[in-house]
Amino acid sequence: MELREKIKALAQAALPLEYDAERRSTALEAVRDYAESFLETVAAKPVYTPDARDTADVLGLDEESASMSDALAILAEHVDQSGLNIRSSRYFAFIPSGGLYPAALGDFLGAAINRYTGVRFPAPGATRLERAMLRWLADEVGYPPGSEGDLTSGGSIANLSGIVAARRAHDIRARDVERAVVYMTRLTHHSVAKALGIAGLAECRTRFVPLDRSSRMEPAALEKAIVADHDTGLLPWLIVGTAGTTDLGTVDPLDQLADIAVQHDMWLHVDAAYGGAFALCEEGKRRLRGLDRSASLVLDPHKGFFLPYGSGVVLVRNGARLYEAYHARGSYMQDLQSVSFEADASTCDFSPELTRPFRGLRLWLPLKLIGLAPFRAALEEKLLLAEYFYDQIETFAGFEIGPRPDLSVVAFRYVPKRGDANEFNRRLADAIRNDGRIFLSTTTLDGVFTLRMAILCYHSHLEDVDIALQTIQEQARRLAGE
Ligand SMILES: *Cc1c(COP(=O)(O)O)cnc(C)c1O
């Protein structure tokens, strides 16, 4: 009896875990109000706010409950004050993101209904929705029927997944690793090296294939390196091309890389985390020619599909390769129905994850509500905005600019009449940031400090690019003492 009483007392103490209709409704209203006041004021906020204080002490937890308004006040004051304003239309740094509102609603709904999307049996409809999203993406990039994929948390994990599938397909065992050769360039994203390390391939030989004058992988140099490595008894197996380098937005010659991969029986993995979304518009598709011939590719909906952070995609042309890399079962799963790859595979058959959020909903809801045409238009607009920026800055005295942009990143710098150019451009970048109207980021390539303008927010339009041009020109003139 004593045990029964104790259990009941504990149930009573745990009662606040239950949210009844009234609590749900007031909580949701408060959250909606918070989001509304954020979204209504965010455009007027600075693009960057430096961090001012250490607030770790107010972020701790108590045994007692707090009110929603207290919790939101902590969020407003201590979490949501400083840092980059990613939602600003004048945010042109790194690779911009979006934060489409319907995606937030998709996340909310996904968590509220909390379907188990790891396996098909508990959520057949959700599994079908996610597979339909992957099929649609495969169609957009030109992958044939039979390709498969996975919705991941981002591009880094998607790169890892593609590399694991490639390793399995080429049967690279531990004893082969030191003979195995991977080909990439100096502009390959660092997540690829990280993924090779995680996949146990850190001791593979890495060849950094030279770049041509437009900063794209040089196919002739790639082929030469592969032949030389074959001749010395090494095992060339993986080519990593990039469709939209982070530094410069350049697209490697994918068609030619695909030819070389076929000829030498290698796996071509294309990191299109940034550039892949441009396959949605005709002009982008032209610039990504050959993407459909890769063995695997990565794209990041939290970049070019303007979703909030937390969305990457890996696609594998021959879906069986992804299945072979990841299919596994435990006996405790015997009630979840046996599945065959052809008939009824589950998300976990193509993923290192088992339990995961219902990621498809944050992608499906915005695409469904908005329709595809506005996405295609926005992406083409970004390509043209980059061309416009390029054409304008080319006419500014003192500025040096590389080849025309492949996508929507433009790299440039100012060449001062006197003094160290790197030092000048470092100060120029600081001056632009302090000016506060726009936010840019920089990179250093072959020792040359370079500014970069990355245009990808869906709400960045012509007037924002004009403000960027004006800011850059004014600050450069001021620093040069003109
Ligand atoms: C952003 C990016 C990545 C990394 O993706 P995350 O989503 O940040 O993990 C990889 N490669 C390229 C080319 C990228 O632009």
GROMACS .gro file of C-alpha atoms and ligand atoms in nm:
model
  497
    1MET     CA    1   0.000   0.000   0.000
    2GLU     CA    2   0.283   0.227   0.092
    3LEU     CA    3   0.426   0.179  -0.257
    4ARG     CA    4   0.093   0.273  -0.420
    5GLU     CA    5   0.073   0.592  -0.214
    6LYS     CA    6   0.428   0.686  -0.306
    7ILE     CA    7   0.361   0.633  -0.676
    8LYS     CA    8   0.049   0.849  -0.658
    9ALA     CA    9   0.237   1.126  -0.482
   10LEU     CA   10   0.504   1.120  -0.753
   11ALA     CA   11   0.237   1.135  -1.023
   12GLN     CA   12   0.093   1.437  -0.850
   13ALA     CA   13   0.435   1.605  -0.841
   14ALA     CA   14   0.484   1.528  -1.212
   15LEU     CA   15   0.149   1.679  -1.310
   16PRO     CA   16   0.296   2.001  -1.455
   17LEU     CA   17   0.428   1.791  -1.746
   18GLU     CA   18   0.072   1.782  -1.876
   19TYR     CA   19  -0.029   2.076  -2.089
   20ASP     CA   20  -0.403   2.101  -2.118
   21ALA     CA   21  -0.585   2.291  -2.389
   22GLU     CA   22  -0.588   2.614  -2.195
   23ARG     CA   23  -0.217   2.607  -2.109
   24ARG     CA   24  -0.135   2.516  -2.469
   25SER     CA   25  -0.333   2.803  -2.600
   26THR     CA   26  -0.184   3.070  -2.372
   27ALA     CA   27   0.168   2.936  -2.426
   28LEU     CA   28   0.129   2.937  -2.803
   29GLU     CA   29  -0.012   3.287  -2.798
   30ALA     CA   30   0.284   3.415  -2.598
   31VAL     CA   31   0.530   3.245  -2.833
   32ARG     CA   32   0.347   3.381  -3.135
   33ASP     CA   33   0.357   3.732  -2.990
   34TYR     CA   34   0.728   3.698  -2.929
   35ALA     CA   35   0.791   3.577  -3.283
   36GLU     CA   36   0.573   3.854  -3.422
   37SER     CA   37   0.749   4.133  -3.238
   38PHE     CA   38   1.082   3.984  -3.346
   39LEU     CA   39   0.980   3.956  -3.711
   40GLU     CA   40   0.819   4.297  -3.721
   41THR     CA   41   1.130   4.473  -3.590
   42VAL     CA   42   1.414   4.263  -3.724
   43ALA     CA   43   1.455   4.449  -4.052
   44ALA     CA   44   1.529   4.774  -3.869
   45LYS     CA   45   1.783   4.613  -3.635
   46PRO     CA   46   2.158   4.637  -3.697
   47VAL     CA   47   2.310   4.367  -3.916
   48TYR     CA   48   2.556   4.293  -3.636
   49THR     CA   49   2.544   4.353  -3.261
   50PRO     CA   50   2.859   4.271  -3.064
   51ASP     CA   51   2.821   4.053  -2.756
   52ALA     CA   52   2.826   4.261  -2.442
   53ARG     CA   53   2.791   4.040  -2.138
   54ASP     CA   54   2.834   3.700  -1.988
   55THR     CA   55   2.484   3.589  -1.897
   56ALA     CA   56   2.546   3.224  -1.819
   57ASP     CA   57   2.411   3.265  -1.463
   58VAL     CA   58   2.057   3.363  -1.569
   59LEU     CA   59   2.035   3.070  -1.808
   60GLY     CA   60   2.039   2.805  -1.536
   61LEU     CA   61   1.743   2.595  -1.424
   62ASP     CA   62   1.539   2.578  -1.103
   63GLU     CA   63   1.331   2.311  -0.932
   64GLU     CA   64   1.033   2.543  -0.945
   65SER     CA   65   0.839   2.643  -1.253
   66ALA     CA   66   0.882   2.972  -1.435
   67SER     CA   67   0.618   3.159  -1.628
   68MET     CA   68   0.630   3.175  -2.006
   69SER     CA   69   0.672   3.552  -1.988
   70ASP     CA   70   0.978   3.511  -1.760
   71ALA     CA   71   1.125   3.254  -1.996
   72LEU     CA   72   1.065   3.473  -2.302
   73ALA     CA   73   1.213   3.772  -2.121
   74ILE     CA   74   1.534   3.575  -2.067
   75LEU     CA   75   1.533   3.480  -2.435
   76ALA     CA   76   1.480   3.839  -2.542
   77GLU     CA   77   1.739   3.988  -2.313
   78HIS     CA   78   2.011   3.727  -2.286
   79VAL     CA   79   1.992   3.507  -2.595
   80ASP     CA   80   1.844   3.705  -2.876
   81GLN     CA   81   2.033   4.036  -2.845
   82SER     CA   82   2.379   3.998  -2.986
   83GLY     CA   83   2.543   3.849  -3.290
   84LEU     CA   84   2.457   3.851  -3.658
   85ASN     CA   85   2.114   3.948  -3.780
   86ILE     CA   86   2.084   3.670  -4.036
   87ARG     CA   87   1.738   3.793  -4.136
   88SER     CA   88   1.866   4.130  -4.253
   89SER     CA   89   1.838   4.183  -4.627
   90ARG     CA   90   2.182   4.341  -4.607
   91TYR     CA   91   2.354   4.032  -4.469
   92PHE     CA   92   2.598   3.924  -4.740
   93ALA     CA   93   2.850   3.723  -4.536
   94PHE     CA   94   2.964   3.359  -4.550
   95ILE     CA   95   2.676   3.176  -4.718
   96PRO     CA   96   2.353   3.355  -4.618
   97SER     CA   97   2.050   3.166  -4.496
   98GLY     CA   98   1.684   3.255  -4.494
   99GLY     CA   99   1.444   3.150  -4.224
  100LEU     CA  100   1.120   3.115  -4.419
  101TYR     CA  101   0.835   3.145  -4.172
  102PRO     CA  102   0.635   2.841  -4.289
  103ALA     CA  103   0.942   2.628  -4.214
  104ALA     CA  104   0.920   2.740  -3.850
  105LEU     CA  105   0.559   2.630  -3.852
  106GLY     CA  106   0.667   2.299  -4.004
  107ASP     CA  107   0.914   2.250  -3.718
  108PHE     CA  108   0.643   2.336  -3.468
  109LEU     CA  109   0.396   2.094  -3.622
  110GLY     CA  110   0.655   1.822  -3.663
  111ALA     CA  111   0.741   1.840  -3.293
  112ALA     CA  112   0.376   1.878  -3.187
  113ILE     CA  113   0.266   1.565  -3.370
  114ASN     CA  114   0.603   1.399  -3.301
  115ARG     CA  115   0.580   1.117  -3.555
  116TYR     CA  116   0.857   0.862  -3.537
  117THR     CA  117   1.018   0.908  -3.875
  118GLY     CA  118   1.320   0.679  -3.837
  119VAL     CA  119   1.126   0.373  -3.950
  120ARG     CA  120   0.842   0.343  -4.198
  121PHE     CA  121   0.602   0.136  -3.986
  122PRO     CA  122   0.527   0.396  -3.712
  123ALA     CA  123   0.488   0.679  -3.963
  124PRO     CA  124   0.423   0.553  -4.316
  125GLY     CA  125   0.274   0.884  -4.426
  126ALA     CA  126   0.562   1.090  -4.291
  127THR     CA  127   0.809   0.848  -4.450
  128ARG     CA  128   0.631   0.885  -4.785
  129LEU     CA  129   0.637   1.264  -4.753
  130GLU     CA  130   1.012   1.266  -4.688
  131ARG     CA  131   1.078   1.021  -4.970
  132ALA     CA  132   0.865   1.237  -5.200
  133MET     CA  133   1.077   1.542  -5.107
  134LEU     CA  134   1.396   1.349  -5.183
  135ARG     CA  135   1.249   1.225  -5.512
  136TRP     CA  136   1.154   1.580  -5.606
  137LEU     CA  137   1.504   1.705  -5.525
  138ALA     CA  138   1.653   1.420  -5.729
  139ASP     CA  139   1.432   1.518  -6.024
  140GLU     CA  140   1.536   1.881  -5.995
  141VAL     CA  141   1.907   1.798  -6.009
  142GLY     CA  142   1.848   1.540  -6.282
  143TYR     CA  143   1.916   1.216  -6.092
  144PRO     CA  144   1.743   0.909  -6.245
  145PRO     CA  145   1.484   0.682  -6.084
  146GLY     CA  146   1.656   0.457  -5.832
  147SER     CA  147   1.850   0.733  -5.667
  148GLU     CA  148   1.803   0.774  -5.293
  149GLY     CA  149   1.892   1.023  -5.029
  150ASP     CA  150   1.863   1.147  -4.676
  151LEU     CA  151   1.745   1.467  -4.514
  152THR     CA  152   2.024   1.562  -4.277
  153SER     CA  153   2.087   1.843  -4.031
  154GLY     CA  154   2.325   2.022  -4.269
  155GLY     CA  155   2.588   2.000  -4.539
  156SER     CA  156   2.870   1.871  -4.321
  157ILE     CA  157   2.675   1.560  -4.221
  158ALA     CA  158   2.551   1.520  -4.577
  159ASN     CA  159   2.912   1.526  -4.704
  160LEU     CA  160   2.999   1.263  -4.443
  161SER     CA  161   2.713   1.047  -4.562
  162GLY     CA  162   2.812   1.070  -4.927
  163ILE     CA  163   3.172   0.981  -4.843
  164VAL     CA  164   3.064   0.682  -4.634
  165ALA     CA  165   2.853   0.558  -4.926
  166ALA     CA  166   3.151   0.606  -5.160
  167ARG     CA  167   3.385   0.420  -4.925
  168ARG     CA  168   3.144   0.128  -4.906
  169ALA     CA  169   3.081   0.121  -5.281
  170HIS     CA  170   3.453   0.114  -5.353
  171ASP     CA  171   3.515  -0.132  -5.070
  172ILE     CA  172   3.791   0.076  -4.916
  173ARG     CA  173   3.905  -0.134  -4.618
  174ALA     CA  174   4.139  -0.032  -4.339
  175ARG     CA  175   4.433  -0.200  -4.514
  176ASP     CA  176   4.365  -0.001  -4.832
  177VAL     CA  177   4.346   0.341  -4.675
  178GLU     CA  178   4.712   0.437  -4.706
  179ARG     CA  179   4.707   0.357  -5.079
  180ALA     CA  180   4.373   0.521  -5.142
  181VAL     CA  181   4.378   0.865  -5.305
  182VAL     CA  182   4.120   1.145  -5.285
  183TYR     CA  183   4.122   1.440  -5.528
  184MET     CA  184   3.990   1.783  -5.438
  185THR     CA  185   4.111   2.143  -5.454
  186ARG     CA  186   4.227   2.411  -5.212
  187LEU     CA  187   3.874   2.553  -5.232
  188THR     CA  188   3.704   2.231  -5.117
  189HIS     CA  189   3.503   2.299  -4.801
  190HIS     CA  190   3.679   2.191  -4.481
  191SER     CA  191   3.386   1.967  -4.390
  192VAL     CA  192   3.510   1.723  -4.655
  193ALA     CA  193   3.845   1.672  -4.479
  194LYS     CA  194   3.658   1.649  -4.152
  195ALA     CA  195   3.424   1.386  -4.299
  196LEU     CA  196   3.717   1.182  -4.431
  197GLY     CA  197   3.863   1.187  -4.081
  198ILE     CA  198   3.537   1.078  -3.918
  199ALA     CA  199   3.499   0.803  -4.178
  200GLY     CA  200   3.839   0.661  -4.084
  201LEU     CA  201   3.994   0.787  -4.407
  202ALA     CA  202   4.225   1.053  -4.265
  203GLU     CA  203   4.529   0.858  -4.386
  204CYS     CA  204   4.410   0.857  -4.745
  205ARG     CA  205   4.640   1.055  -4.969
  206THR     CA  206   4.482   1.385  -5.061
  207ARG     CA  207   4.574   1.551  -5.389
  208PHE     CA  208   4.492   1.918  -5.419
  209VAL     CA  209   4.435   1.949  -5.790
  210PRO     CA  210   4.548   2.286  -5.932
  211LEU     CA  211   4.286   2.546  -6.018
  212ASP     CA  212   4.250   2.712  -6.355
  213ARG     CA  213   4.249   3.090  -6.394
  214SER     CA  214   3.881   3.100  -6.302
  215SER     CA  215   3.949   2.909  -5.978
  216ARG     CA  216   3.791   2.585  -6.098
  217MET     CA  217   3.946   2.241  -6.074
  218GLU     CA  218   4.170   2.182  -6.376
  219PRO     CA  219   4.048   1.858  -6.542
  220ALA     CA  220   4.372   1.794  -6.729
  221ALA     CA  221   4.568   1.821  -6.405
  222LEU     CA  222   4.321   1.590  -6.232
  223GLU     CA  223   4.356   1.327  -6.500
  224LYS     CA  224   4.734   1.354  -6.498
  225ALA     CA  225   4.744   1.306  -6.120
  226ILE     CA  226   4.515   1.004  -6.137
  227VAL     CA  227   4.723   0.837  -6.409
  228ALA     CA  228   5.044   0.903  -6.217
  229ASP     CA  229   4.895   0.759  -5.900
  230HIS     CA  230   4.772   0.448  -6.083
  231ASP     CA  231   5.118   0.400  -6.226
  232THR     CA  232   5.278   0.399  -5.882
  233GLY     CA  233   5.034   0.137  -5.753
  234LEU     CA  234   4.806   0.369  -5.560
  235LEU     CA  235   4.427   0.347  -5.552
  236PRO     CA  236   4.253   0.658  -5.685
  237TRP     CA  237   3.889   0.622  -5.581
  238LEU     CA  238   3.723   0.952  -5.494
  239ILE     CA  239   3.694   1.287  -5.671
  240VAL     CA  240   3.530   1.565  -5.472
  241GLY     CA  241   3.403   1.842  -5.698
  242THR     CA  242   3.241   2.158  -5.570
  243ALA     CA  243   2.938   2.328  -5.720
  244GLY     CA  244   2.967   2.666  -5.556
  245THR     CA  245   3.284   2.704  -5.351
  246THR     CA  246   3.238   2.885  -5.023
  247ASP     CA  247   3.523   3.127  -5.092
  248LEU     CA  248   3.436   3.231  -5.447
  249GLY     CA  249   3.116   3.059  -5.551
  250THR     CA  250   3.297   2.888  -5.838
  251VAL     CA  251   3.167   2.568  -5.997
  252ASP     CA  252   3.415   2.298  -6.094
  253PRO     CA  253   3.377   2.162  -6.451
  254LEU     CA  254   3.142   1.884  -6.340
  255ASP     CA  255   3.087   1.734  -6.685
  256GLN     CA  256   3.457   1.682  -6.735
  257LEU     CA  257   3.504   1.551  -6.381
  258ALA     CA  258   3.223   1.301  -6.451
  259ASP     CA  259   3.400   1.186  -6.770
  260ILE     CA  260   3.720   1.129  -6.576
  261ALA     CA  261   3.536   0.946  -6.297
  262VAL     CA  262   3.378   0.709  -6.550
  263GLN     CA  263   3.701   0.650  -6.733
  264HIS     CA  264   3.893   0.561  -6.416
  265ASP     CA  265   3.609   0.386  -6.234
  266MET     CA  266   3.601   0.642  -5.955
  267TRP     CA  267   3.328   0.798  -5.740
  268LEU     CA  268   3.245   1.162  -5.812
  269HIS     CA  269   3.099   1.332  -5.506
  270VAL     CA  270   2.984   1.690  -5.565
  271ASP     CA  271   2.956   1.928  -5.273
  272ALA     CA  272   2.674   2.155  -5.389
  273ALA     CA  273   2.578   2.258  -5.035
  274TYR     CA  274   2.567   2.620  -5.146
  275GLY     CA  275   2.519   2.593  -5.522
  276GLY     CA  276   2.280   2.299  -5.557
  277ALA     CA  277   1.962   2.501  -5.507
  278PHE     CA  278   2.036   2.698  -5.824
  279ALA     CA  279   1.935   2.385  -6.018
  280LEU     CA  280   1.581   2.514  -5.961
  281CYS     CA  281   1.620   2.787  -6.222
  282GLU     CA  282   1.712   2.746  -6.588
  283GLU     CA  283   2.012   2.977  -6.572
  284GLY     CA  284   2.142   2.797  -6.262
  285LYS     CA  285   2.093   2.458  -6.424
  286ARG     CA  286   2.310   2.569  -6.714
  287ARG     CA  287   2.585   2.676  -6.478
  288LEU     CA  288   2.568   2.344  -6.291
  289ARG     CA  289   2.597   2.134  -6.605
  290GLY     CA  290   2.714   1.781  -6.522
  291LEU     CA  291   2.579   1.783  -6.167
  292ASP     CA  292   2.337   1.505  -6.269
  293ARG     CA  293   2.632   1.283  -6.364
  294SER     CA  294   2.783   1.272  -6.015
  295ALA     CA  295   2.760   0.956  -5.803
  296SER     CA  296   2.653   1.155  -5.499
  297LEU     CA  297   2.585   1.515  -5.413
  298VAL     CA  298   2.505   1.740  -5.121
  299LEU     CA  299   2.284   2.043  -5.103
  300ASP     CA  300   2.174   2.261  -4.813
  301PRO     CA  301   1.812   2.378  -4.805
  302HIS     CA  302   1.911   2.607  -4.518
  303LYS     CA  303   2.109   2.800  -4.776
  304GLY     CA  304   1.947   2.820  -5.119
  305PHE     CA  305   1.597   2.711  -5.022
  306PHE     CA  306   1.598   2.984  -4.757
  307LEU     CA  307   1.503   2.750  -4.471
  308PRO     CA  308   1.605   2.810  -4.110
  309TYR     CA  309   1.925   2.629  -4.005
  310GLY     CA  310   1.910   2.254  -3.972
  311SER     CA  311   1.849   2.126  -4.326
  312GLY     CA  312   2.096   1.942  -4.547
  313VAL     CA  313   2.045   1.678  -4.814
  314VAL     CA  314   2.259   1.398  -4.951
  315LEU     CA  315   2.153   1.228  -5.274
  316VAL     CA  316   2.312   0.914  -5.415
  317ARG     CA  317   2.257   0.839  -5.782
  318ASN     CA  318   2.250   0.462  -5.736
  319GLY     CA  319   2.034   0.441  -5.423
  320ALA     CA  320   2.142   0.085  -5.348
  321ARG     CA  321   2.485   0.221  -5.261
  322LEU     CA  322   2.341   0.436  -4.984
  323TYR     CA  323   2.126   0.149  -4.861
  324GLU     CA  324   2.427  -0.085  -4.844
  325ALA     CA  325   2.619   0.171  -4.642
  326TYR     CA  326   2.350   0.211  -4.378
  327HIS     CA  327   2.102  -0.073  -4.370
  328ALA     CA  328   2.113  -0.247  -4.029
  329ARG     CA  329   1.863  -0.398  -3.788
  330GLY     CA  330   1.842  -0.493  -3.417
  331SER     CA  331   1.625  -0.777  -3.287
  332TYR     CA  332   1.428  -0.527  -3.075
  333MET     CA  333   1.303  -0.388  -3.406
  334GLN     CA  334   1.133  -0.710  -3.514
  335ASP     CA  335   0.786  -0.563  -3.467
  336LEU     CA  336   0.864  -0.284  -3.709
  337GLN     CA  337   0.806  -0.517  -4.005
  338SER     CA  338   1.073  -0.655  -4.224
  339VAL     CA  339   1.139  -0.432  -4.517
  340SER     CA  340   1.303  -0.490  -4.846
  341PHE     CA  341   1.489  -0.214  -5.019
  342GLU     CA  342   1.278  -0.227  -5.332
  343ALA     CA  343   0.941  -0.234  -5.160
  344ASP     CA  344   0.937  -0.029  -4.852
  345ALA     CA  345   1.262   0.102  -4.715
  346SER     CA  346   1.274   0.326  -4.410
  347THR     CA  347   1.458   0.651  -4.351
  348CYS     CA  348   1.709   0.474  -4.126
  349ASP     CA  349   1.808   0.250  -4.418
  350PHE     CA  350   1.970   0.551  -4.584
  351SER     CA  351   2.099   0.733  -4.281
  352PRO     CA  352   2.344   0.700  -3.993
  353GLU     CA  353   2.056   0.817  -3.772
  354LEU     CA  354   1.771   0.611  -3.636
  355THR     CA  355   1.555   0.847  -3.431
  356ARG     CA  356   1.546   1.194  -3.579
  357PRO     CA  357   1.309   1.489  -3.613
  358PHE     CA  358   1.042   1.491  -3.884
  359ARG     CA  359   1.269   1.698  -4.108
  360GLY     CA  360   1.060   1.671  -4.420
  361LEU     CA  361   0.788   1.893  -4.286
  362ARG     CA  362   1.006   2.208  -4.258
  363LEU     CA  363   1.091   2.162  -4.626
  364TRP     CA  364   0.751   2.051  -4.754
  365LEU     CA  365   0.536   2.313  -4.585
  366PRO     CA  366   0.706   2.624  -4.730
  367LEU     CA  367   0.737   2.468  -5.077
  368LYS     CA  368   0.373   2.363  -5.068
  369LEU     CA  369   0.238   2.693  -4.935
  370ILE     CA  370   0.452   2.921  -5.149
  371GLY     CA  371   0.471   2.706  -5.461
  372LEU     CA  372   0.786   2.636  -5.659
  373ALA     CA  373   0.774   2.929  -5.901
  374PRO     CA  374   0.871   3.199  -5.644
  375PHE     CA  375   1.174   2.990  -5.541
  376ARG     CA  376   1.289   2.961  -5.901
  377ALA     CA  377   1.243   3.335  -5.949
  378ALA     CA  378   1.428   3.426  -5.628
  379LEU     CA  379   1.724   3.206  -5.721
  380GLU     CA  380   1.753   3.352  -6.069
  381GLU     CA  381   1.724   3.700  -5.916
  382LYS     CA  382   2.025   3.621  -5.692
  383LEU     CA  383   2.233   3.515  -5.992
  384LEU     CA  384   2.148   3.839  -6.170
  385LEU     CA  385   2.210   4.050  -5.859
  386ALA     CA  386   2.562   3.904  -5.842
  387GLU     CA  387   2.615   3.995  -6.209
  388TYR     CA  388   2.486   4.344  -6.140
  389PHE     CA  389   2.717   4.385  -5.840
  390TYR     CA  390   3.007   4.262  -6.053
  391ASP     CA  391   2.931   4.502  -6.339
  392GLN     CA  392   2.905   4.796  -6.101
  393ILE     CA  393   3.212   4.736  -5.889
  394GLU     CA  394   3.418   4.675  -6.201
  395THR     CA  395   3.364   5.042  -6.285
  396PHE     CA  396   3.477   5.170  -5.941
  397ALA     CA  397   3.826   5.318  -5.946
  398GLY     CA  398   4.083   5.127  -5.743
  399PHE     CA  399   3.890   4.799  -5.714
  400GLU     CA  400   4.022   4.469  -5.844
  401ILE     CA  401   3.784   4.190  -5.924
  402GLY     CA  402   3.827   3.834  -6.049
  403PRO     CA  403   3.639   3.645  -6.321
  404ARG     CA  404   3.261   3.685  -6.357
  405PRO     CA  405   3.072   3.501  -6.083
  406ASP     CA  406   2.960   3.143  -6.154
  407LEU     CA  407   2.682   3.180  -5.898
  408SER     CA  408   2.602   3.450  -5.641
  409VAL     CA  409   2.935   3.512  -5.464
  410VAL     CA  410   3.161   3.791  -5.588
  411ALA     CA  411   3.516   3.827  -5.457
  412PHE     CA  412   3.689   4.165  -5.481
  413ARG     CA  413   3.944   4.389  -5.316
  414TYR     CA  414   4.074   4.741  -5.328
  415VAL     CA  415   4.428   4.802  -5.451
  416PRO     CA  416   4.563   5.112  -5.277
  417LYS     CA  417   4.817   5.331  -5.456
  418ARG     CA  418   5.055   5.299  -5.162
  419GLY     CA  419   5.103   5.055  -4.879
  420ASP     CA  420   5.018   4.694  -4.816
  421ALA     CA  421   4.700   4.583  -4.998
  422ASN     CA  422   4.616   4.309  -4.748
  423GLU     CA  423   4.643   4.552  -4.461
  424PHE     CA  424   4.426   4.803  -4.645
  425ASN     CA  425   4.153   4.549  -4.722
  426ARG     CA  426   4.155   4.421  -4.364
  427ARG     CA  427   4.087   4.779  -4.254
  428LEU     CA  428   3.828   4.820  -4.528
  429ALA     CA  429   3.642   4.511  -4.407
  430ASP     CA  430   3.642   4.651  -4.052
  431ALA     CA  431   3.527   4.991  -4.174
  432ILE     CA  432   3.238   4.836  -4.367
  433ARG     CA  433   3.134   4.639  -4.061
  434ASN     CA  434   3.154   4.945  -3.837
  435ASP     CA  435   2.952   5.145  -4.087
  436GLY     CA  436   2.676   4.898  -4.004
  437ARG     CA  437   2.461   4.919  -4.315
  438ILE     CA  438   2.579   4.586  -4.453
  439PHE     CA  439   2.770   4.283  -4.330
  440LEU     CA  440   3.036   4.118  -4.549
  441SER     CA  441   3.291   3.847  -4.478
  442THR     CA  442   3.641   3.794  -4.610
  443THR     CA  443   3.881   3.519  -4.704
  444THR     CA  444   4.251   3.480  -4.781
  445LEU     CA  445   4.350   3.297  -5.100
  446ASP     CA  446   4.715   3.237  -5.187
  447GLY     CA  447   4.806   3.502  -4.935
  448VAL     CA  448   4.571   3.761  -5.083
  449PHE     CA  449   4.317   3.908  -4.842
  450THR     CA  450   3.986   3.928  -5.027
  451LEU     CA  451   3.640   4.063  -4.952
  452ARG     CA  452   3.343   3.862  -5.066
  453MET     CA  453   2.985   3.958  -5.137
  454ALA     CA  454   2.752   3.659  -5.104
  455ILE     CA  455   2.395   3.726  -5.216
  456LEU     CA  456   2.149   3.459  -5.108
  457CYS     CA  457   1.892   3.594  -4.861
  458TYR     CA  458   1.551   3.569  -5.030
  459HIS     CA  459   1.473   3.922  -4.916
  460SER     CA  460   1.795   4.077  -5.052
  461HIS     CA  461   1.696   4.281  -5.355
  462LEU     CA  462   1.835   4.543  -5.591
  463GLU     CA  463   1.809   4.827  -5.338
  464ASP     CA  464   2.010   4.627  -5.082
  465VAL     CA  465   2.283   4.558  -5.335
  466ASP     CA  466   2.287   4.929  -5.423
  467ILE     CA  467   2.337   5.013  -5.054
  468ALA     CA  468   2.618   4.758  -5.043
  469LEU     CA  469   2.789   4.915  -5.344
  470GLN     CA  470   2.751   5.261  -5.197
  471THR     CA  471   2.885   5.155  -4.857
  472ILE     CA  472   3.185   4.976  -5.007
  473GLN     CA  473   3.273   5.268  -5.231
  474GLU     CA  474   3.234   5.530  -4.958
  475GLN     CA  475   3.443   5.339  -4.706
  476ALA     CA  476   3.718   5.263  -4.958
  477ARG     CA  477   3.743   5.629  -5.059
  478ARG     CA  478   3.748   5.742  -4.700
  479LEU     CA  479   4.027   5.499  -4.608
  480ALA     CA  480   4.227   5.584  -4.919
  481GLY     CA  481   4.201   5.949  -4.818
  482GLU     CA  482   4.034   6.058  -5.140
  483LIG     C1  483   2.795   2.547  -4.607
  483LIG     C2  484   2.879   2.451  -4.680
  483LIG     C3  485   2.914   2.328  -4.625
  483LIG     C4  486   2.881   2.291  -4.483
  483LIG     O1  487   2.744   2.279  -4.462
  483LIG     P1  488   2.682   2.299  -4.316
  483LIG     O2  489   2.537   2.298  -4.346
  483LIG     O3  490   2.731   2.432  -4.265
  483LIG     O4  491   2.725   2.187  -4.232
  483LIG     C5  492   2.986   2.239  -4.702
  483LIG     N1  493   3.024   2.272  -4.826
  483LIG     C6  494   2.994   2.389  -4.883
  483LIG     C7  495   3.039   2.418  -5.022
  483LIG     C8  496   2.921   2.483  -4.811
  483LIG     O5  497   2.892   2.602  -4.868
   0.00000   0.00000   0.00000
